[in-house]
Amino acid sequence: MAITADDEPGRADRNDVRRANLALVLRTLRERGPRSRARIAEDTGLTKASASSLVAELEERGLVRGGELEQTGHTGRPGLAYGLSGATYGVGVEIGVDYLSAVAVDLTGTVRLSRRLALDVRAAAPEAVLDAAADLVRQTVRTTALRGCRPVGLVVAAPGVVEEGTGRVRYASGLDWHDVEVGAGLRRRLARHRFPVAVDNDVKLAAAAEWACGVAAGTRDLAYLSGEAGVGAGLVLGGRLVRGARGFSGEIGHLPLDPTGRRCACGRRGCWETMVGLGTLLALAADPGDPVRDPATDVEARVAEIRARADAGDPRTLAALDRVGTDLGLGASVLVNMANPEVLVLGGYFALLGDHLLAGVTRELAARVIAPDLGGCRVALSTLGFTAAARGGAHTALERVFTDPLSVD
C-alpha cells in the first residue's frame, strides 16, 4: 500500500516516502505484470497524479518502459501499459570446484547471458581464481553493453562458510580455502565499474533461485540440497531464507553419518559429503584416468557422460548411482525430519542424474522420515542445473533495486 508523509507522527522524510512508493510500483509490476498508470494507481492506492510521476521517474532511471496499449475490455481510451525494463540486470557469479560461471538476469527475470569457464579452482591459487572471475564479469558487462544493457550489482556464490557482510570465505573444505577475501578482492579488481559487490554461500543463493524461479517457486517451506564436491543445504521457511546467527547455516555436508568412513577434506571422518559428493560417485563409477574424472573437463559434460552410461545400462555406473542415491536419502531424511519442508529440491549433479538417484532417495526417506507420507513433503528435481547459484546471485543483486530504486542513477 502507498505511503504518505503523514502516515507517521513527525512527518516522514519525503525522500524516504518517495523511495518506498517507487519500490511499491516496481514490486507491483513484478508481481502483476505490465499495466497502465491508472491501474497502477488502483493496485497501489496511489493517486493517479502520484502514479504518473513515479512511473515517469522509474522510466527515466531505466527501470520501466512503456509498451503496447493496455487491453482491459472496458470502454474508454486504453492507457499505455508499463512494464519492467529488460535493460537493467544483476550479475551472479559462482565459484565452483572446477568451474566459474556468470549469469545476467534482468528485472523481468529473463536470463540475458550465461557463461561457464572450466577451471580447476581447487588447484589454482585464490588470487588467480579471483582474476578469472573478474575477467568473466568484465566479459559479461562488455557483451551486454552492446545490447544497451547495464548491471546494477554483482553477488558472488562461493562454497563453504561465508562471513556475512564482509564477503570473506572463512573456510571452504572442497577448495582448501581459509579466510579468502573474495568480496574485497573482487571490489578492487572491478572498482572502475562502480556497482556493489557482495558474496554469499552458493547453496543459499541456489535456494533463493529455486524460490524465485525454480520448480518450487513461491513455496513457503522448501529445502534445497545441492551436490558437487561437497553437499550443502538451503532452507526457505515461512517464505524467508534461513541464515543462522552469523549466516553459517546449511553446512549439512559435514553431518557425521559414518564415523568409520572416509576422511573428509575438513579433517573429520565420515562426513555425509564423503558418501554422496560428485567425486565419490565418479570414483565408484570410473577408474583413475577415465575422462569423467578429469577436472579440466567441463563438469556438466562429465555428468552427462555418467548419465549416458547409466542410460545404456552399464552395471558399474548403475551400482554407483544406487549406492549414492541410498546414502543421499539417508542424509536427506535428517533434513526432512528437522525442517518438515513442503518440497525437497535436489539440485546440482543430483538433479542431472535425478531419475537414476530417486529410487534410492525415496526408499531411504520412506524408511527414515518419522511423519506419515514424509510429512507432506514431495521430492522435486531442479531445472536450473549448474546455473542455480549464479542465478540466485543475480536475483539477489536485483533485490537492491526493488527495495531502493533511488540507488540506480
mmCIF file of C-alpha atoms in Angstrom:
data_model
loop_
_atom_site.group_PDB
_atom_site.id
_atom_site.type_symbol
_atom_site.label_atom_id
_atom_site.label_comp_id
_atom_site.label_asym_id
_atom_site.label_seq_id
_atom_site.Cartn_x
_atom_site.Cartn_y
_atom_site.Cartn_z
ATOM 1 C CA MET A 1 0.000 0.000 0.000
ATOM 2 C CA ALA A 2 1.155 3.530 -0.762
ATOM 3 C CA ILE A 3 2.927 5.566 1.925
ATOM 4 C CA THR A 4 2.337 9.251 2.583
ATOM 5 C CA ALA A 5 4.400 11.702 4.571
ATOM 6 C CA ASP A 6 1.604 11.950 7.132
ATOM 7 C CA ASP A 7 1.437 8.232 7.884
ATOM 8 C CA GLU A 8 3.705 8.619 10.952
ATOM 9 C CA PRO A 9 3.913 11.354 13.603
ATOM 10 C CA GLY A 10 6.523 13.985 12.884
ATOM 11 C CA ARG A 11 6.176 13.634 9.070
ATOM 12 C CA ALA A 12 8.394 11.060 7.435
ATOM 13 C CA ASP A 13 11.269 12.227 5.331
ATOM 14 C CA ARG A 14 9.899 12.928 1.857
ATOM 15 C CA ASN A 15 12.796 11.170 0.183
ATOM 16 C CA ASP A 16 12.046 8.012 2.172
ATOM 17 C CA VAL A 17 8.381 8.240 1.186
ATOM 18 C CA ARG A 18 9.261 8.583 -2.477
ATOM 19 C CA ARG A 19 11.739 5.696 -2.233
ATOM 20 C CA ALA A 20 9.085 3.470 -0.671
ATOM 21 C CA ASN A 21 6.461 4.358 -3.267
ATOM 22 C CA LEU A 22 8.871 3.875 -6.169
ATOM 23 C CA ALA A 23 9.650 0.437 -4.755
ATOM 24 C CA LEU A 24 5.945 -0.267 -4.390
ATOM 25 C CA VAL A 25 5.352 0.463 -8.080
ATOM 26 C CA LEU A 26 8.290 -1.729 -9.135
ATOM 27 C CA ARG A 27 7.134 -4.653 -6.996
ATOM 28 C CA THR A 28 3.596 -4.291 -8.312
ATOM 29 C CA LEU A 29 4.842 -4.553 -11.884
ATOM 30 C CA ARG A 30 6.957 -7.589 -10.949
ATOM 31 C CA GLU A 31 4.050 -9.377 -9.296
ATOM 32 C CA ARG A 32 1.188 -8.374 -11.613
ATOM 33 C CA GLY A 33 2.813 -7.646 -14.952
ATOM 34 C CA PRO A 34 2.559 -4.626 -17.278
ATOM 35 C CA ARG A 35 -0.279 -2.210 -16.647
ATOM 36 C CA SER A 36 -1.348 1.374 -17.262
ATOM 37 C CA ARG A 37 -0.651 4.202 -14.857
ATOM 38 C CA ALA A 38 -4.346 4.247 -13.948
ATOM 39 C CA ARG A 39 -4.268 0.553 -12.997
ATOM 40 C CA ILE A 40 -1.026 1.049 -11.081
ATOM 41 C CA ALA A 41 -2.834 3.739 -9.067
ATOM 42 C CA GLU A 42 -5.717 1.341 -8.411
ATOM 43 C CA ASP A 43 -3.442 -1.522 -7.402
ATOM 44 C CA THR A 44 -1.266 0.518 -5.052
ATOM 45 C CA GLY A 45 -3.677 3.079 -3.596
ATOM 46 C CA LEU A 46 -1.660 5.944 -5.061
ATOM 47 C CA THR A 47 -3.348 8.920 -6.654
ATOM 48 C CA LYS A 48 -3.273 8.971 -10.448
ATOM 49 C CA ALA A 49 -1.007 12.014 -10.371
ATOM 50 C CA SER A 50 1.440 10.299 -7.990
ATOM 51 C CA ALA A 51 1.420 7.087 -10.020
ATOM 52 C CA SER A 52 2.171 9.030 -13.205
ATOM 53 C CA SER A 53 5.006 10.922 -11.542
ATOM 54 C CA LEU A 54 6.540 7.752 -10.085
ATOM 55 C CA VAL A 55 6.303 5.855 -13.376
ATOM 56 C CA ALA A 56 7.953 8.765 -15.179
ATOM 57 C CA GLU A 57 10.859 8.732 -12.701
ATOM 58 C CA LEU A 58 11.267 4.973 -12.965
ATOM 59 C CA GLU A 59 11.280 5.238 -16.747
ATOM 60 C CA GLU A 60 13.907 7.982 -16.573
ATOM 61 C CA ARG A 61 16.063 5.719 -14.396
ATOM 62 C CA GLY A 62 15.723 2.935 -16.978
ATOM 63 C CA LEU A 63 13.758 0.614 -14.684
ATOM 64 C CA VAL A 64 10.424 0.563 -16.538
ATOM 65 C CA ARG A 65 9.416 1.055 -20.144
ATOM 66 C CA GLY A 66 6.200 1.762 -21.985
ATOM 67 C CA GLY A 67 4.876 -0.911 -24.299
ATOM 68 C CA GLU A 68 1.614 -1.611 -26.043
ATOM 69 C CA LEU A 69 -1.776 -0.120 -25.234
ATOM 70 C CA GLU A 70 -3.473 -1.919 -22.360
ATOM 71 C CA GLN A 71 -6.455 -4.042 -23.366
ATOM 72 C CA THR A 72 -8.872 -4.050 -20.434
ATOM 73 C CA GLY A 73 -12.190 -4.866 -22.079
ATOM 74 C CA HIS A 74 -13.676 -1.663 -20.675
ATOM 75 C CA THR A 75 -14.994 1.277 -22.665
ATOM 76 C CA GLY A 76 -12.874 4.370 -22.941
ATOM 77 C CA ARG A 77 -9.462 5.148 -24.261
ATOM 78 C CA PRO A 78 -6.898 2.471 -23.330
ATOM 79 C CA GLY A 79 -3.763 3.576 -21.498
ATOM 80 C CA LEU A 80 -0.165 2.736 -22.324
ATOM 81 C CA ALA A 81 0.969 -0.321 -20.378
ATOM 82 C CA TYR A 82 4.255 -0.002 -18.490
ATOM 83 C CA GLY A 83 6.410 -2.985 -17.589
ATOM 84 C CA LEU A 84 9.801 -3.708 -16.078
ATOM 85 C CA SER A 85 12.778 -2.910 -18.266
ATOM 86 C CA GLY A 86 14.970 -5.683 -19.652
ATOM 87 C CA ALA A 87 17.892 -3.271 -19.961
ATOM 88 C CA THR A 88 18.767 -3.343 -16.241
ATOM 89 C CA TYR A 89 20.217 -6.536 -14.816
ATOM 90 C CA GLY A 90 22.028 -8.145 -11.915
ATOM 91 C CA VAL A 91 25.087 -10.388 -12.246
ATOM 92 C CA GLY A 92 25.619 -13.619 -10.364
ATOM 93 C CA VAL A 93 28.962 -15.428 -10.390
ATOM 94 C CA GLU A 94 29.516 -18.886 -8.943
ATOM 95 C CA ILE A 95 32.884 -20.195 -7.825
ATOM 96 C CA GLY A 96 32.658 -23.964 -8.222
ATOM 97 C CA VAL A 97 35.287 -26.575 -7.554
ATOM 98 C CA ASP A 98 36.146 -26.997 -11.218
ATOM 99 C CA TYR A 99 34.369 -24.116 -12.944
ATOM 100 C CA LEU A 100 33.381 -20.479 -12.773
ATOM 101 C CA SER A 101 30.025 -19.344 -14.122
ATOM 102 C CA ALA A 102 28.348 -15.998 -14.686
ATOM 103 C CA VAL A 103 24.663 -15.265 -15.263
ATOM 104 C CA ALA A 104 22.996 -11.939 -16.032
ATOM 105 C CA VAL A 105 19.296 -11.704 -15.113
ATOM 106 C CA ASP A 106 17.231 -8.612 -15.920
ATOM 107 C CA LEU A 107 14.392 -7.050 -13.917
ATOM 108 C CA THR A 108 11.811 -9.175 -15.740
ATOM 109 C CA GLY A 109 13.564 -12.365 -14.566
ATOM 110 C CA THR A 110 14.912 -13.130 -18.033
ATOM 111 C CA VAL A 111 18.417 -14.584 -18.347
ATOM 112 C CA ARG A 112 20.245 -12.195 -20.654
ATOM 113 C CA LEU A 113 23.549 -14.068 -20.728
ATOM 114 C CA SER A 114 25.066 -17.211 -19.220
ATOM 115 C CA ARG A 115 28.685 -18.360 -19.392
ATOM 116 C CA ARG A 116 30.747 -21.066 -17.757
ATOM 117 C CA LEU A 117 34.516 -21.484 -17.688
ATOM 118 C CA ALA A 118 36.102 -24.860 -16.905
ATOM 119 C CA LEU A 119 38.783 -24.220 -14.297
ATOM 120 C CA ASP A 120 40.426 -26.434 -11.700
ATOM 121 C CA VAL A 121 39.710 -23.991 -8.898
ATOM 122 C CA ARG A 122 40.995 -26.355 -6.250
ATOM 123 C CA ALA A 123 44.443 -26.461 -7.880
ATOM 124 C CA ALA A 124 44.630 -22.722 -8.576
ATOM 125 C CA ALA A 125 45.754 -20.003 -6.175
ATOM 126 C CA PRO A 126 42.830 -17.936 -4.797
ATOM 127 C CA GLU A 127 44.203 -14.757 -6.387
ATOM 128 C CA ALA A 128 44.248 -16.444 -9.799
ATOM 129 C CA VAL A 129 40.647 -17.571 -9.288
ATOM 130 C CA LEU A 130 39.588 -14.018 -8.447
ATOM 131 C CA ASP A 131 41.430 -12.739 -11.541
ATOM 132 C CA ALA A 132 39.488 -15.206 -13.701
ATOM 133 C CA ALA A 133 36.186 -14.336 -12.017
ATOM 134 C CA ALA A 134 36.768 -10.615 -12.570
ATOM 135 C CA ASP A 135 37.562 -11.279 -16.251
ATOM 136 C CA LEU A 136 34.313 -13.234 -16.574
ATOM 137 C CA VAL A 137 32.364 -10.301 -15.125
ATOM 138 C CA ARG A 138 34.103 -7.836 -17.461
ATOM 139 C CA GLN A 139 33.233 -10.011 -20.458
ATOM 140 C CA THR A 140 29.615 -10.130 -19.304
ATOM 141 C CA VAL A 141 29.449 -6.348 -18.914
ATOM 142 C CA ARG A 142 31.043 -5.731 -22.317
ATOM 143 C CA THR A 143 28.731 -8.143 -24.120
ATOM 144 C CA THR A 144 25.558 -6.803 -22.533
ATOM 145 C CA ALA A 145 26.632 -3.187 -23.097
ATOM 146 C CA LEU A 146 26.494 -3.867 -26.825
ATOM 147 C CA ARG A 147 22.812 -4.713 -26.302
ATOM 148 C CA GLY A 148 22.136 -1.485 -24.428
ATOM 149 C CA CYS A 149 22.033 -3.159 -21.011
ATOM 150 C CA ARG A 150 23.679 -2.161 -17.727
ATOM 151 C CA PRO A 151 24.483 -4.009 -14.485
ATOM 152 C CA VAL A 152 23.328 -2.736 -11.091
ATOM 153 C CA GLY A 153 25.123 -5.205 -8.846
ATOM 154 C CA LEU A 154 27.147 -8.392 -8.504
ATOM 155 C CA VAL A 155 26.597 -11.182 -5.985
ATOM 156 C CA VAL A 156 29.172 -13.975 -5.885
ATOM 157 C CA ALA A 157 28.185 -17.500 -4.870
ATOM 158 C CA ALA A 158 31.072 -19.144 -3.031
ATOM 159 C CA PRO A 159 31.261 -22.575 -1.428
ATOM 160 C CA GLY A 160 31.753 -23.105 2.271
ATOM 161 C CA VAL A 161 31.373 -20.764 5.216
ATOM 162 C CA VAL A 162 30.965 -17.154 4.046
ATOM 163 C CA GLU A 163 31.174 -14.357 6.580
ATOM 164 C CA GLU A 164 28.062 -12.235 6.229
ATOM 165 C CA GLY A 165 28.785 -8.594 5.445
ATOM 166 C CA THR A 166 32.499 -8.877 4.669
ATOM 167 C CA GLY A 167 32.390 -11.389 1.828
ATOM 168 C CA ARG A 168 35.258 -13.355 3.353
ATOM 169 C CA VAL A 169 35.226 -17.116 2.753
ATOM 170 C CA ARG A 170 36.209 -18.317 6.189
ATOM 171 C CA TYR A 171 36.527 -21.946 5.188
ATOM 172 C CA ALA A 172 35.750 -23.986 2.066
ATOM 173 C CA SER A 173 36.890 -27.566 2.539
ATOM 174 C CA GLY A 174 36.414 -28.527 -1.118
ATOM 175 C CA LEU A 175 38.807 -25.773 -2.210
ATOM 176 C CA ASP A 176 41.074 -25.839 0.845
ATOM 177 C CA TRP A 177 40.416 -22.097 1.252
ATOM 178 C CA HIS A 178 40.871 -20.381 4.587
ATOM 179 C CA ASP A 179 39.997 -16.691 5.119
ATOM 180 C CA VAL A 180 39.988 -15.732 1.437
ATOM 181 C CA GLU A 181 38.865 -12.132 0.893
ATOM 182 C CA VAL A 182 36.600 -12.785 -2.070
ATOM 183 C CA GLY A 183 34.482 -9.656 -1.651
ATOM 184 C CA ALA A 184 37.343 -7.226 -1.135
ATOM 185 C CA GLY A 185 39.385 -8.842 -3.897
ATOM 186 C CA LEU A 186 36.650 -8.518 -6.493
ATOM 187 C CA ARG A 187 35.723 -4.993 -5.424
ATOM 188 C CA ARG A 188 39.339 -3.977 -6.012
ATOM 189 C CA ARG A 189 39.502 -5.683 -9.395
ATOM 190 C CA LEU A 190 36.175 -4.274 -10.570
ATOM 191 C CA ALA A 191 36.416 -0.820 -8.993
ATOM 192 C CA ARG A 192 36.000 1.041 -12.275
ATOM 193 C CA HIS A 193 32.562 -0.492 -12.818
ATOM 194 C CA ARG A 194 31.178 1.148 -9.664
ATOM 195 C CA PHE A 195 28.466 -1.371 -8.862
ATOM 196 C CA PRO A 196 28.148 -3.047 -5.445
ATOM 197 C CA VAL A 197 29.757 -6.453 -4.926
ATOM 198 C CA ALA A 198 28.531 -8.936 -2.321
ATOM 199 C CA VAL A 199 29.333 -12.576 -1.523
ATOM 200 C CA ASP A 200 27.101 -15.316 -0.140
ATOM 201 C CA ASN A 201 27.102 -19.069 0.255
ATOM 202 C CA ASP A 202 26.424 -20.874 -3.033
ATOM 203 C CA VAL A 203 23.711 -23.198 -1.752
ATOM 204 C CA LYS A 204 21.782 -20.426 -0.020
ATOM 205 C CA LEU A 205 21.763 -18.486 -3.271
ATOM 206 C CA ALA A 206 20.660 -21.576 -5.192
ATOM 207 C CA ALA A 207 17.784 -21.989 -2.732
ATOM 208 C CA ALA A 208 16.872 -18.339 -3.328
ATOM 209 C CA ALA A 209 16.819 -19.020 -7.088
ATOM 210 C CA GLU A 210 14.573 -22.034 -6.626
ATOM 211 C CA TRP A 211 12.190 -19.918 -4.557
ATOM 212 C CA ALA A 212 12.249 -17.121 -7.156
ATOM 213 C CA CYS A 213 12.044 -19.033 -10.441
ATOM 214 C CA GLY A 214 12.536 -22.778 -9.976
ATOM 215 C CA VAL A 215 10.311 -25.832 -9.684
ATOM 216 C CA ALA A 216 9.265 -24.748 -6.186
ATOM 217 C CA ALA A 217 8.818 -21.043 -6.971
ATOM 218 C CA GLY A 218 6.842 -19.284 -4.257
ATOM 219 C CA THR A 219 6.743 -22.317 -1.922
ATOM 220 C CA ARG A 220 6.829 -21.006 1.638
ATOM 221 C CA ASP A 221 8.683 -24.000 3.076
ATOM 222 C CA LEU A 222 11.307 -25.642 0.914
ATOM 223 C CA ALA A 223 14.619 -27.400 1.381
ATOM 224 C CA TYR A 224 17.257 -27.385 -1.322
ATOM 225 C CA LEU A 225 20.103 -29.888 -1.500
ATOM 226 C CA SER A 226 22.981 -29.408 -3.897
ATOM 227 C CA GLY A 227 25.804 -31.776 -4.631
ATOM 228 C CA GLU A 228 29.141 -31.347 -6.334
ATOM 229 C CA ALA A 229 32.430 -31.759 -4.492
ATOM 230 C CA GLY A 230 30.560 -31.086 -1.280
ATOM 231 C CA VAL A 231 26.950 -31.080 -0.182
ATOM 232 C CA GLY A 232 25.059 -28.081 1.132
ATOM 233 C CA ALA A 233 21.507 -27.240 2.108
ATOM 234 C CA GLY A 234 19.463 -24.101 1.735
ATOM 235 C CA LEU A 235 16.244 -23.667 3.691
ATOM 236 C CA VAL A 236 13.354 -21.313 2.993
ATOM 237 C CA LEU A 237 10.922 -21.475 5.913
ATOM 238 C CA GLY A 238 7.836 -19.306 6.092
ATOM 239 C CA GLY A 239 8.948 -17.614 2.885
ATOM 240 C CA ARG A 240 12.278 -16.475 4.384
ATOM 241 C CA LEU A 241 15.781 -17.770 3.699
ATOM 242 C CA VAL A 242 17.284 -19.260 6.868
ATOM 243 C CA ARG A 243 20.760 -17.883 7.576
ATOM 244 C CA GLY A 244 21.550 -18.666 11.198
ATOM 245 C CA ALA A 245 23.062 -16.393 13.822
ATOM 246 C CA ARG A 246 26.090 -15.469 11.699
ATOM 247 C CA GLY A 247 24.998 -16.672 8.274
ATOM 248 C CA PHE A 248 26.713 -20.055 8.575
ATOM 249 C CA SER A 249 23.652 -22.327 8.314
ATOM 250 C CA GLY A 250 23.409 -25.084 5.716
ATOM 251 C CA GLU A 251 26.728 -26.941 6.149
ATOM 252 C CA ILE A 252 24.847 -30.220 6.187
ATOM 253 C CA GLY A 253 27.525 -31.975 4.151
ATOM 254 C CA HIS A 254 29.521 -32.340 7.345
ATOM 255 C CA LEU A 255 26.921 -34.386 9.181
ATOM 256 C CA PRO A 256 28.911 -37.311 10.674
ATOM 257 C CA LEU A 257 26.872 -40.157 9.203
ATOM 258 C CA ASP A 258 29.634 -42.786 9.069
ATOM 259 C CA PRO A 259 32.207 -42.369 11.877
ATOM 260 C CA THR A 260 34.304 -45.226 10.456
ATOM 261 C CA GLY A 261 34.117 -43.915 6.889
ATOM 262 C CA ARG A 262 36.471 -41.949 4.666
ATOM 263 C CA ARG A 263 38.328 -38.887 5.875
ATOM 264 C CA CYS A 264 36.734 -35.651 4.694
ATOM 265 C CA ALA A 265 38.596 -32.623 3.359
ATOM 266 C CA CYS A 266 37.563 -30.861 6.579
ATOM 267 C CA GLY A 267 39.776 -33.310 8.512
ATOM 268 C CA ARG A 268 36.933 -35.262 10.113
ATOM 269 C CA ARG A 269 35.902 -38.773 9.231
ATOM 270 C CA GLY A 270 32.624 -39.989 7.761
ATOM 271 C CA CYS A 271 31.038 -36.672 6.742
ATOM 272 C CA TRP A 272 27.978 -37.057 4.534
ATOM 273 C CA GLU A 273 29.678 -35.387 1.570
ATOM 274 C CA THR A 274 32.319 -38.143 1.503
ATOM 275 C CA MET A 275 29.426 -40.509 0.769
ATOM 276 C CA VAL A 276 27.494 -38.520 -1.856
ATOM 277 C CA GLY A 277 29.796 -35.850 -3.305
ATOM 278 C CA LEU A 278 30.405 -35.934 -7.038
ATOM 279 C CA GLY A 279 33.990 -37.111 -6.504
ATOM 280 C CA THR A 280 32.694 -40.147 -4.621
ATOM 281 C CA LEU A 281 30.240 -41.021 -7.398
ATOM 282 C CA LEU A 282 32.938 -40.683 -10.058
ATOM 283 C CA ALA A 283 35.367 -42.840 -8.063
ATOM 284 C CA LEU A 284 32.692 -45.538 -7.692
ATOM 285 C CA ALA A 285 31.739 -45.370 -11.377
ATOM 286 C CA ALA A 286 35.100 -44.965 -13.125
ATOM 287 C CA ASP A 287 38.799 -45.772 -12.785
ATOM 288 C CA PRO A 288 41.539 -43.126 -12.496
ATOM 289 C CA GLY A 289 42.405 -41.784 -15.930
ATOM 290 C CA ASP A 290 38.810 -42.016 -17.140
ATOM 291 C CA PRO A 291 37.802 -38.669 -18.757
ATOM 292 C CA VAL A 292 34.874 -38.274 -16.350
ATOM 293 C CA ARG A 293 37.400 -37.836 -13.541
ATOM 294 C CA ASP A 294 39.333 -35.075 -15.305
ATOM 295 C CA PRO A 295 38.623 -31.732 -13.523
ATOM 296 C CA ALA A 296 39.801 -29.843 -16.607
ATOM 297 C CA THR A 297 36.737 -31.143 -18.460
ATOM 298 C CA ASP A 298 33.502 -29.193 -18.015
ATOM 299 C CA VAL A 299 31.556 -30.642 -15.090
ATOM 300 C CA GLU A 300 28.259 -30.780 -16.954
ATOM 301 C CA ALA A 301 29.902 -32.756 -19.763
ATOM 302 C CA ARG A 302 31.297 -35.254 -17.265
ATOM 303 C CA VAL A 303 27.924 -35.692 -15.557
ATOM 304 C CA ALA A 304 26.283 -36.078 -18.971
ATOM 305 C CA GLU A 305 28.694 -38.914 -19.759
ATOM 306 C CA ILE A 306 27.803 -40.666 -16.493
ATOM 307 C CA ARG A 307 24.149 -40.301 -17.403
ATOM 308 C CA ALA A 308 24.761 -41.734 -20.877
ATOM 309 C CA ARG A 309 26.481 -44.780 -19.361
ATOM 310 C CA ALA A 310 23.611 -45.264 -16.919
ATOM 311 C CA ASP A 311 21.034 -44.935 -19.676
ATOM 312 C CA ALA A 312 22.952 -47.559 -21.640
ATOM 313 C CA GLY A 313 22.700 -49.944 -18.670
ATOM 314 C CA ASP A 314 26.371 -50.002 -17.621
ATOM 315 C CA PRO A 315 26.359 -52.162 -14.441
ATOM 316 C CA ARG A 316 29.142 -50.332 -12.628
ATOM 317 C CA THR A 317 27.569 -46.926 -13.248
ATOM 318 C CA LEU A 318 24.125 -48.101 -12.136
ATOM 319 C CA ALA A 319 25.546 -49.679 -8.974
ATOM 320 C CA ALA A 320 27.380 -46.455 -8.149
ATOM 321 C CA LEU A 321 24.215 -44.398 -8.629
ATOM 322 C CA ASP A 322 22.170 -46.745 -6.445
ATOM 323 C CA ARG A 323 24.780 -46.551 -3.691
ATOM 324 C CA VAL A 324 24.917 -42.749 -3.791
ATOM 325 C CA GLY A 325 21.117 -42.457 -4.050
ATOM 326 C CA THR A 326 20.696 -44.579 -0.922
ATOM 327 C CA ASP A 327 23.226 -42.509 1.022
ATOM 328 C CA LEU A 328 21.633 -39.322 -0.292
ATOM 329 C CA GLY A 329 18.271 -40.416 1.080
ATOM 330 C CA LEU A 330 19.885 -41.229 4.427
ATOM 331 C CA GLY A 331 21.142 -37.678 4.942
ATOM 332 C CA ALA A 332 18.087 -36.069 3.355
ATOM 333 C CA SER A 333 15.877 -37.805 5.929
ATOM 334 C CA VAL A 334 17.632 -35.824 8.668
ATOM 335 C CA LEU A 335 16.792 -32.579 6.874
ATOM 336 C CA VAL A 336 13.153 -33.564 6.252
ATOM 337 C CA ASN A 337 12.666 -34.693 9.854
ATOM 338 C CA MET A 338 14.179 -31.459 11.134
ATOM 339 C CA ALA A 339 12.536 -28.851 8.858
ATOM 340 C CA ASN A 340 9.349 -30.538 7.536
ATOM 341 C CA PRO A 341 9.543 -28.802 4.147
ATOM 342 C CA GLU A 342 6.735 -28.889 1.620
ATOM 343 C CA VAL A 343 9.256 -29.573 -1.152
ATOM 344 C CA LEU A 344 12.734 -31.101 -1.116
ATOM 345 C CA VAL A 345 14.526 -29.866 -4.237
ATOM 346 C CA LEU A 346 17.549 -31.801 -5.452
ATOM 347 C CA GLY A 347 19.993 -29.578 -7.321
ATOM 348 C CA GLY A 348 23.480 -29.641 -8.785
ATOM 349 C CA TYR A 349 24.512 -33.021 -10.114
ATOM 350 C CA PHE A 350 21.742 -34.664 -8.050
ATOM 351 C CA ALA A 351 19.190 -33.098 -10.406
ATOM 352 C CA LEU A 352 21.004 -34.008 -13.611
ATOM 353 C CA LEU A 353 21.152 -37.659 -12.551
ATOM 354 C CA GLY A 354 17.933 -37.495 -10.572
ATOM 355 C CA ASP A 355 15.938 -40.227 -12.285
ATOM 356 C CA HIS A 356 18.777 -42.660 -11.514
ATOM 357 C CA LEU A 357 19.057 -41.499 -7.886
ATOM 358 C CA LEU A 358 15.399 -41.123 -6.925
ATOM 359 C CA ALA A 359 14.730 -44.788 -6.214
ATOM 360 C CA GLY A 360 17.404 -44.888 -3.521
ATOM 361 C CA VAL A 361 16.444 -41.479 -2.156
ATOM 362 C CA THR A 362 12.720 -42.205 -1.825
ATOM 363 C CA ARG A 363 13.373 -45.671 -0.395
ATOM 364 C CA GLU A 364 15.503 -44.215 2.421
ATOM 365 C CA LEU A 365 13.148 -41.300 3.043
ATOM 366 C CA ALA A 366 10.180 -43.642 3.379
ATOM 367 C CA ALA A 367 12.108 -45.791 5.851
ATOM 368 C CA ARG A 368 13.514 -42.964 7.979
ATOM 369 C CA VAL A 369 11.168 -39.951 7.980
ATOM 370 C CA ILE A 370 9.034 -40.208 11.107
ATOM 371 C CA ALA A 371 5.924 -38.383 9.863
ATOM 372 C CA PRO A 372 3.449 -40.324 7.678
ATOM 373 C CA ASP A 373 3.686 -39.566 3.941
ATOM 374 C CA LEU A 374 7.002 -37.743 4.579
ATOM 375 C CA GLY A 375 5.098 -35.041 6.464
ATOM 376 C CA GLY A 376 3.575 -33.800 3.210
ATOM 377 C CA CYS A 377 6.985 -33.376 1.580
ATOM 378 C CA ARG A 378 7.480 -34.128 -2.106
ATOM 379 C CA VAL A 379 10.828 -34.541 -3.858
ATOM 380 C CA ALA A 380 11.469 -32.424 -6.963
ATOM 381 C CA LEU A 381 14.406 -32.144 -9.329
ATOM 382 C CA SER A 382 15.762 -28.690 -10.030
ATOM 383 C CA THR A 383 15.516 -27.492 -13.611
ATOM 384 C CA LEU A 384 18.138 -24.774 -13.103
ATOM 385 C CA GLY A 385 21.102 -27.117 -13.494
ATOM 386 C CA PHE A 386 24.516 -25.749 -12.616
ATOM 387 C CA THR A 387 23.270 -22.163 -13.041
ATOM 388 C CA ALA A 388 21.169 -22.159 -9.852
ATOM 389 C CA ALA A 389 23.666 -20.467 -7.527
ATOM 390 C CA ALA A 390 24.700 -17.844 -10.072
ATOM 391 C CA ARG A 391 21.049 -17.134 -10.893
ATOM 392 C CA GLY A 392 20.333 -16.762 -7.205
ATOM 393 C CA GLY A 393 23.185 -14.262 -7.021
ATOM 394 C CA ALA A 394 21.758 -12.256 -9.915
ATOM 395 C CA HIS A 395 18.263 -12.220 -8.383
ATOM 396 C CA THR A 396 19.746 -11.141 -5.056
ATOM 397 C CA ALA A 397 21.657 -8.317 -6.743
ATOM 398 C CA LEU A 398 18.373 -7.077 -8.216
ATOM 399 C CA GLU A 399 16.618 -7.042 -4.835
ATOM 400 C CA ARG A 400 18.522 -3.848 -4.019
ATOM 401 C CA VAL A 401 16.721 -2.167 -6.924
ATOM 402 C CA PHE A 402 13.292 -3.435 -5.890
ATOM 403 C CA THR A 403 13.972 -2.232 -2.342
ATOM 404 C CA ASP A 404 15.557 1.103 -3.241
ATOM 405 C CA PRO A 405 15.042 2.319 -6.820
ATOM 406 C CA LEU A 406 16.823 5.549 -5.894
ATOM 407 C CA SER A 407 20.061 3.543 -5.705
ATOM 408 C CA VAL A 408 20.038 3.418 -9.510
ATOM 409 C CA ASP A 409 21.197 6.593 -11.246
#
